[in-house]
């Protein structure tokens, strides 16, 4: 185990997650349901099975040996996570990258980190009764403090802007609607962590088949993401039928003259980046030892760090007062500090 290497992998995952929506901004003349489902085919189906098949020894054999419960529950939690992923994109549309990610991922951090050890009955043994666990718990508290600071900075920025400025930074800005969607998305998105925990026995089967320690979690991703595919596909096909937008895939309707090849490539890139956050997540978790559940906190903190950087890159903060910008950077600093604390706590347990 190498917790410091694990932190690095989680940072790569956070960068991938924070960046996935950027290619979608370049898609032209496609409705949301068209580009979301197109990218999702890569996120939830093609990429998970492709990389798992490459890195897992006898992928189908590993899954065939897994108990039924370790197959069904990850898919079930994946369906619930799908609701979070579905509304995550809406949150970005209504609140922008910086504020949207802070609210969603704050809730996701708390639920996704604490619920698995509580459910497994070893919360006290892992977090309260050991020095390593105490340090990790401090890191979680610092993470939440950083998230609160970033979210407050976002709220102050938005309160000071005119409606025209808000629309310029985030075209469909709607604070109330965005917060409501973000809360729902954050709670449901934490189900991904539950799905990974439910599929934990598959790792041992994969390792016994000869899979390297960095890759034993990849088969679980296939299951959880398949559940997410079900939720997102049903909703997107409903919208396609309602809006009669299916013809946009071939340049029909409002997509006449759209750069189809570019659109498909951008969606493929966005979808693959979405998958890579969990590809690197499983690699990072494999290095965290018995406190692997703390990986969720590291993952969320990393996403917010890089999401905030993207927010500045897209000039979402250009009209914010200097003190508000200092505030958001202070929040990012707390999140960076939290990842160091959690990494150190894990290293004590090695």
Short mmCIF file of C-alpha atoms in Angstrom, two decimals:
data_model
loop_
_atom_site.label_atom_id
_atom_site.label_comp_id
_atom_site.label_asym_id
_atom_site.label_seq_id
_atom_site.Cartn_x
_atom_site.Cartn_y
_atom_site.Cartn_z
CA UNK A 1 0.00 0.00 0.00
CA UNK A 2 1.18 3.51 -0.81
CA UNK A 3 -1.33 6.17 0.38
CA UNK A 4 0.65 9.02 -1.15
CA UNK A 5 0.44 7.33 -4.55
CA UNK A 6 -3.24 6.79 -3.83
CA UNK A 7 -3.72 10.53 -3.26
CA UNK A 8 -2.05 11.19 -6.61
CA UNK A 9 -4.43 8.79 -8.38
CA UNK A 10 -7.38 10.46 -6.68
CA UNK A 11 -6.15 13.82 -7.94
CA UNK A 12 -6.07 12.41 -11.48
CA UNK A 13 -9.61 11.16 -10.97
CA UNK A 14 -10.70 14.54 -9.67
CA UNK A 15 -9.16 16.26 -12.68
CA UNK A 16 -11.00 13.88 -15.02
CA UNK A 17 -14.32 14.44 -13.27
CA UNK A 18 -13.96 18.22 -13.13
CA UNK A 19 -13.09 18.28 -16.82
CA UNK A 20 -15.72 15.95 -18.27
CA UNK A 21 -18.34 18.66 -18.89
CA UNK A 22 -15.89 20.93 -20.71
CA UNK A 23 -16.10 19.08 -24.08
CA UNK A 24 -19.91 19.20 -23.92
CA UNK A 25 -19.71 23.00 -24.00
CA UNK A 26 -18.40 22.71 -27.57
CA UNK A 27 -21.28 20.56 -28.86
CA UNK A 28 -23.34 22.52 -31.39
CA UNK A 29 -27.08 22.29 -32.14
CA UNK A 30 -27.72 19.14 -30.15
CA UNK A 31 -30.29 18.98 -27.39
CA UNK A 32 -29.16 18.07 -23.91
CA UNK A 33 -30.62 14.56 -24.06
CA UNK A 34 -28.77 13.83 -27.31
CA UNK A 35 -25.30 14.80 -26.21
CA UNK A 36 -25.79 13.47 -22.67
CA UNK A 37 -26.80 10.00 -23.89
CA UNK A 38 -24.13 9.97 -26.60
CA UNK A 39 -21.41 10.72 -24.07
CA UNK A 40 -23.04 8.36 -21.61
CA UNK A 41 -22.67 5.40 -23.94
CA UNK A 42 -18.92 5.88 -23.54
CA UNK A 43 -19.17 6.65 -19.80
CA UNK A 44 -21.37 3.81 -18.65
CA UNK A 45 -20.92 1.07 -21.24
CA UNK A 46 -18.00 1.18 -23.67
CA UNK A 47 -15.17 2.50 -21.48
CA UNK A 48 -15.93 0.41 -18.35
CA UNK A 49 -16.07 -2.90 -20.21
CA UNK A 50 -13.17 -2.03 -22.52
CA UNK A 51 -10.69 -1.18 -19.76
CA UNK A 52 -11.92 -3.92 -17.44
CA UNK A 53 -11.51 -6.50 -20.22
CA UNK A 54 -7.94 -5.32 -20.85
CA UNK A 55 -6.77 -5.18 -17.23
CA UNK A 56 -8.79 -7.99 -15.62
CA UNK A 57 -7.72 -11.62 -16.00
CA UNK A 58 -10.81 -13.50 -17.23
CA UNK A 59 -13.37 -10.73 -16.64
CA UNK A 60 -16.41 -12.85 -17.49
CA UNK A 61 -15.08 -15.70 -15.33
CA UNK A 62 -14.58 -13.35 -12.36
CA UNK A 63 -18.14 -12.03 -12.62
CA UNK A 64 -19.51 -15.56 -13.06
CA UNK A 65 -17.90 -16.62 -9.76
CA UNK A 66 -19.27 -13.62 -7.84
CA UNK A 67 -22.22 -14.25 -5.47
CA UNK A 68 -25.52 -13.01 -6.80
CA UNK A 69 -25.79 -10.29 -4.15
CA UNK A 70 -22.47 -8.78 -5.21
CA UNK A 71 -23.84 -8.48 -8.74
CA UNK A 72 -27.34 -7.22 -7.96
CA UNK A 73 -26.57 -4.63 -5.29
CA UNK A 74 -23.90 -2.71 -7.24
CA UNK A 75 -26.33 -2.49 -10.17
CA UNK A 76 -29.13 -1.34 -7.84
CA UNK A 77 -26.99 1.37 -6.28
CA UNK A 78 -25.83 2.26 -9.79
CA UNK A 79 -29.45 2.92 -10.74
CA UNK A 80 -29.79 5.28 -7.76
CA UNK A 81 -26.46 6.90 -8.59
CA UNK A 82 -27.80 7.37 -12.11
CA UNK A 83 -30.36 9.82 -10.75
CA UNK A 84 -27.50 11.79 -9.21
CA UNK A 85 -25.47 11.75 -12.42
CA UNK A 86 -28.53 12.70 -14.43
CA UNK A 87 -29.19 15.78 -12.33
CA UNK A 88 -25.46 16.56 -11.97
CA UNK A 89 -25.42 17.82 -15.54
CA UNK A 90 -28.47 19.96 -14.82
CA UNK A 91 -26.70 21.43 -11.81
CA UNK A 92 -23.81 22.56 -14.00
CA UNK A 93 -26.31 24.22 -16.34
CA UNK A 94 -28.08 26.11 -13.55
CA UNK A 95 -25.22 27.00 -11.19
CA UNK A 96 -22.02 26.75 -13.22
CA UNK A 97 -18.97 24.59 -12.57
CA UNK A 98 -17.71 26.18 -9.36
CA UNK A 99 -20.85 26.59 -7.25
CA UNK A 100 -22.60 23.55 -8.69
CA UNK A 101 -19.76 21.18 -7.90
CA UNK A 102 -19.31 22.58 -4.38
CA UNK A 103 -22.93 21.98 -3.35
CA UNK A 104 -23.34 18.58 -5.02
CA UNK A 105 -20.04 17.18 -3.91
CA UNK A 106 -20.31 18.51 -0.36
CA UNK A 107 -23.35 16.37 0.30
CA UNK A 108 -21.89 13.52 -1.71
CA UNK A 109 -18.73 13.62 0.42
CA UNK A 110 -20.54 13.25 3.73
CA UNK A 111 -22.90 10.48 2.67
CA UNK A 112 -20.42 8.58 0.50
CA UNK A 113 -17.66 8.57 3.12
CA UNK A 114 -19.54 7.94 6.35
CA UNK A 115 -22.45 5.70 5.39
CA UNK A 116 -20.42 2.64 4.20
CA UNK A 117 -18.52 2.14 7.52
CA UNK A 118 -21.72 2.86 9.46
CA UNK A 119 -23.60 0.29 7.39
CA UNK A 120 -20.79 -2.26 7.82
CA UNK A 121 -20.78 -1.72 11.59
CA UNK A 122 -17.13 -0.70 11.91
CA UNK A 123 -17.43 3.09 12.02
CA UNK A 124 -16.10 3.33 15.59
CA UNK A 125 -13.36 0.76 15.01
CA UNK A 126 -12.08 2.55 11.94
CA UNK A 127 -12.58 6.22 12.73
CA UNK A 128 -12.84 6.62 16.50
CA UNK A 129 -10.61 3.96 18.04
CA UNK A 130 -7.36 4.41 16.09
CA UNK A 131 -4.96 7.36 15.62
CA UNK A 132 -5.12 6.88 11.85
CA UNK A 133 -8.91 6.97 11.92
CA UNK A 134 -8.90 10.11 14.06
CA UNK A 135 -6.62 11.90 11.61
CA UNK A 136 -8.79 10.82 8.67
CA UNK A 137 -11.87 12.12 10.50
CA UNK A 138 -10.08 15.46 10.97
CA UNK A 139 -9.33 15.43 7.25
CA UNK A 140 -13.01 14.89 6.50
CA UNK A 141 -13.91 17.85 8.73
CA UNK A 142 -11.35 20.05 6.97
CA UNK A 143 -12.78 18.89 3.63
CA UNK A 144 -16.26 19.94 4.69
CA UNK A 145 -14.92 23.29 5.91
CA UNK A 146 -13.31 23.84 2.50
CA UNK A 147 -16.52 22.91 0.71
CA UNK A 148 -18.53 25.31 2.86
CA UNK A 149 -16.08 28.14 2.17
CA UNK A 150 -16.20 27.51 -1.59
CA UNK A 151 -20.00 27.30 -1.56
CA UNK A 152 -20.32 30.53 0.47
CA UNK A 153 -17.95 32.29 -1.91
CA UNK A 154 -20.11 31.13 -4.81
CA UNK A 155 -23.25 32.37 -3.10
CA UNK A 156 -21.67 35.77 -2.39
CA UNK A 157 -20.48 36.04 -5.98
CA UNK A 158 -23.92 35.26 -7.37
CA UNK A 159 -25.70 37.61 -4.96
CA UNK A 160 -23.57 40.52 -6.15
CA UNK A 161 -24.13 39.94 -9.87
CA UNK A 162 -26.88 41.42 -12.00
CA UNK A 163 -29.15 39.08 -13.95
CA UNK A 164 -27.29 39.99 -17.14
CA UNK A 165 -23.92 39.17 -15.59
CA UNK A 166 -25.23 35.84 -14.30
CA UNK A 167 -26.53 34.94 -17.73
CA UNK A 168 -23.20 35.86 -19.30
CA UNK A 169 -21.27 33.58 -16.93
CA UNK A 170 -23.82 30.73 -16.86
CA UNK A 171 -26.37 30.95 -19.69
CA UNK A 172 -29.19 29.15 -17.85
CA UNK A 173 -28.40 30.41 -14.35
CA UNK A 174 -31.18 29.78 -11.81
CA UNK A 175 -30.00 29.77 -8.19
CA UNK A 176 -33.11 28.33 -6.53
CA UNK A 177 -33.71 25.65 -9.11
CA UNK A 178 -29.99 24.87 -9.19
CA UNK A 179 -29.71 24.45 -5.40
CA UNK A 180 -32.73 22.13 -5.32
CA UNK A 181 -31.32 19.99 -8.12
CA UNK A 182 -27.85 20.05 -6.53
CA UNK A 183 -29.11 18.76 -3.17
CA UNK A 184 -30.91 15.86 -4.83
CA UNK A 185 -27.92 15.13 -7.04
CA UNK A 186 -25.47 15.16 -4.14
CA UNK A 187 -27.46 12.70 -2.06
CA UNK A 188 -28.11 10.29 -4.92
CA UNK A 189 -24.56 10.54 -6.29
CA UNK A 190 -23.21 9.18 -3.01
CA UNK A 191 -24.85 5.85 -3.91
CA UNK A 192 -21.86 5.17 -6.14
CA UNK A 193 -19.77 4.65 -3.00
CA UNK A 194 -22.42 2.24 -1.72
CA UNK A 195 -22.25 0.31 -4.98
CA UNK A 196 -18.48 -0.03 -4.72
CA UNK A 197 -18.77 -1.23 -1.12
CA UNK A 198 -21.45 -3.78 -2.10
CA UNK A 199 -19.18 -5.20 -4.80
CA UNK A 200 -16.10 -5.41 -2.57
CA UNK A 201 -15.97 -9.28 -2.58
CA UNK A 202 -15.41 -9.19 -6.35
CA UNK A 203 -11.96 -7.70 -5.75
CA UNK A 204 -10.80 -10.86 -3.99
CA UNK A 205 -12.12 -13.03 -6.82
CA UNK A 206 -10.39 -10.84 -9.39
CA UNK A 207 -7.11 -10.93 -7.44
CA UNK A 208 -7.33 -14.73 -7.17
CA UNK A 209 -7.70 -14.88 -10.96
CA UNK A 210 -4.36 -13.08 -11.31
CA UNK A 211 -5.43 -9.45 -11.72
CA UNK A 212 -2.95 -6.86 -10.42
CA UNK A 213 -3.89 -4.94 -7.25
CA UNK A 214 -4.44 -1.65 -9.10
CA UNK A 215 -7.14 -3.14 -11.31
CA UNK A 216 -9.21 -5.46 -9.10
CA UNK A 217 -11.97 -2.87 -8.74
CA UNK A 218 -12.60 -2.45 -12.48
CA UNK A 219 -15.22 -5.26 -12.75
CA UNK A 220 -17.29 -3.53 -10.06
CA UNK A 221 -17.32 -0.37 -12.16
CA UNK A 222 -18.93 -2.33 -15.00
CA UNK A 223 -21.84 -3.23 -12.72
CA UNK A 224 -22.38 0.12 -11.03
CA UNK A 225 -22.16 2.02 -14.30
CA UNK A 226 -24.55 -0.37 -16.00
CA UNK A 227 -27.09 0.62 -13.36
CA UNK A 228 -26.38 4.27 -14.12
CA UNK A 229 -26.87 3.58 -17.82
CA UNK A 230 -30.37 2.21 -17.18
CA UNK A 231 -31.51 5.34 -15.36
CA UNK A 232 -30.00 7.82 -17.78
CA UNK A 233 -31.07 5.96 -20.93
CA UNK A 234 -34.70 5.74 -19.81
CA UNK A 235 -34.86 9.46 -19.07
CA UNK A 236 -33.02 10.49 -22.22
CA UNK A 237 -35.21 8.32 -24.46
CA UNK A 238 -38.27 9.83 -22.79
CA UNK A 239 -37.01 13.32 -23.62
CA UNK A 240 -36.12 12.24 -27.16
CA UNK A 241 -39.64 10.96 -27.70
CA UNK A 242 -41.17 14.05 -26.10
CA UNK A 243 -39.02 16.57 -27.98
CA UNK A 244 -38.73 14.53 -31.20
CA UNK A 245 -35.01 15.19 -31.11
CA UNK A 246 -33.70 11.80 -32.25
CA UNK A 247 -33.07 13.08 -35.76
CA UNK A 248 -30.33 15.34 -34.42
CA UNK A 249 -27.97 12.36 -34.41
CA UNK A 250 -28.00 12.43 -38.21
CA UNK A 251 -28.24 16.20 -38.62
CA UNK A 252 -32.01 16.45 -38.84
CA UNK A 253 -34.36 19.03 -37.34
CA UNK A 254 -32.71 21.81 -35.37
CA UNK A 255 -29.33 20.10 -35.87
CA UNK A 256 -29.26 20.89 -39.60
CA UNK A 257 -25.74 22.01 -40.42
CA UNK A 258 -24.36 20.79 -37.09
CA UNK A 259 -20.75 19.50 -37.13
CA UNK A 260 -21.75 15.89 -36.49
CA UNK A 261 -18.28 14.35 -36.41
CA UNK A 262 -17.03 17.02 -34.01
CA UNK A 263 -20.11 16.57 -31.83
CA UNK A 264 -19.60 12.82 -31.63
CA UNK A 265 -15.90 13.21 -30.84
CA UNK A 266 -16.57 15.80 -28.15
CA UNK A 267 -19.20 13.57 -26.55
CA UNK A 268 -16.84 10.59 -26.71
CA UNK A 269 -14.14 12.65 -24.99
CA UNK A 270 -16.51 13.97 -22.33
CA UNK A 271 -17.94 10.52 -21.65
CA UNK A 272 -14.53 8.89 -21.43
CA UNK A 273 -13.29 11.58 -19.03
CA UNK A 274 -16.35 10.90 -16.87
CA UNK A 275 -15.38 7.22 -16.72
CA UNK A 276 -11.72 7.95 -16.00
CA UNK A 277 -12.61 9.60 -12.71
CA UNK A 278 -13.62 6.17 -11.40
CA UNK A 279 -10.85 4.36 -13.26
CA UNK A 280 -8.34 6.38 -11.26
CA UNK A 281 -10.56 6.18 -8.18
CA UNK A 282 -10.25 2.39 -8.03
CA UNK A 283 -6.49 2.70 -8.49
CA UNK A 284 -6.30 5.21 -5.65
CA UNK A 285 -8.52 3.15 -3.37
CA UNK A 286 -6.29 0.12 -3.87
CA UNK A 287 -3.47 2.05 -2.20
CA UNK A 288 -5.38 3.25 0.87
CA UNK A 289 -5.42 0.02 2.90
CA UNK A 290 -8.10 -0.64 5.52
CA UNK A 291 -9.23 2.97 5.34
CA UNK A 292 -10.21 2.70 1.69
CA UNK A 293 -13.55 4.40 2.40
CA UNK A 294 -11.62 7.67 2.91
CA UNK A 295 -10.95 7.55 -0.84
CA UNK A 296 -14.40 9.04 -1.39
CA UNK A 297 -13.44 12.17 0.55
CA UNK A 298 -10.21 12.53 -1.41
CA UNK A 299 -12.08 12.06 -4.67
CA UNK A 300 -14.70 14.70 -3.86
CA UNK A 301 -12.12 17.21 -2.63
CA UNK A 302 -10.05 16.77 -5.79
CA UNK A 303 -13.09 17.30 -8.02
CA UNK A 304 -13.95 20.57 -6.28
CA UNK A 305 -10.36 21.79 -6.49
CA UNK A 306 -10.14 21.25 -10.23
CA UNK A 307 -13.76 22.27 -10.81
CA UNK A 308 -13.02 25.62 -9.19
CA UNK A 309 -9.97 26.05 -11.40
CA UNK A 310 -12.15 25.40 -14.46
CA UNK A 311 -14.63 27.94 -13.13
CA UNK A 312 -11.90 30.58 -13.14
CA UNK A 313 -10.71 29.45 -16.57
CA UNK A 314 -14.21 30.00 -17.96
CA UNK A 315 -14.37 33.41 -16.27
CA UNK A 316 -17.30 32.51 -14.04
CA UNK A 317 -15.59 34.54 -11.30
CA UNK A 318 -14.46 37.51 -13.38
CA UNK A 319 -17.07 39.88 -11.91
CA UNK A 320 -16.62 38.70 -8.32
CA UNK A 321 -15.19 41.10 -5.75
CA UNK A 322 -11.53 40.54 -4.81
CA UNK A 323 -12.47 39.46 -1.27
CA UNK A 324 -14.78 36.80 -2.72
CA UNK A 325 -12.00 35.50 -4.95
CA UNK A 326 -9.69 35.33 -1.92
CA UNK A 327 -12.42 33.43 -0.12
CA UNK A 328 -12.79 30.78 -2.81
CA UNK A 329 -9.00 30.32 -2.99
CA UNK A 330 -8.97 29.89 0.79
CA UNK A 331 -11.56 27.13 0.36
CA UNK A 332 -9.43 25.46 -2.30
CA UNK A 333 -6.43 25.72 0.04
CA UNK A 334 -8.39 23.95 2.77
CA UNK A 335 -9.29 21.16 0.36
CA UNK A 336 -5.67 20.69 -0.68
CA UNK A 337 -4.68 20.61 3.00
CA UNK A 338 -7.42 18.04 3.67
CA UNK A 339 -6.06 15.66 1.04
CA UNK A 340 -2.64 15.87 2.72
CA UNK A 341 -4.16 15.13 6.13
CA UNK A 342 -6.11 12.13 4.87
CA UNK A 343 -3.12 10.78 2.98
CA UNK A 344 -1.00 11.09 6.11
CA UNK A 345 -3.64 9.35 8.23
CA UNK A 346 -3.71 6.44 5.82
CA UNK A 347 0.08 6.24 5.73
CA UNK A 348 0.15 5.71 9.54
CA UNK A 349 -1.94 2.56 9.11
CA UNK A 350 0.39 0.98 6.54
#
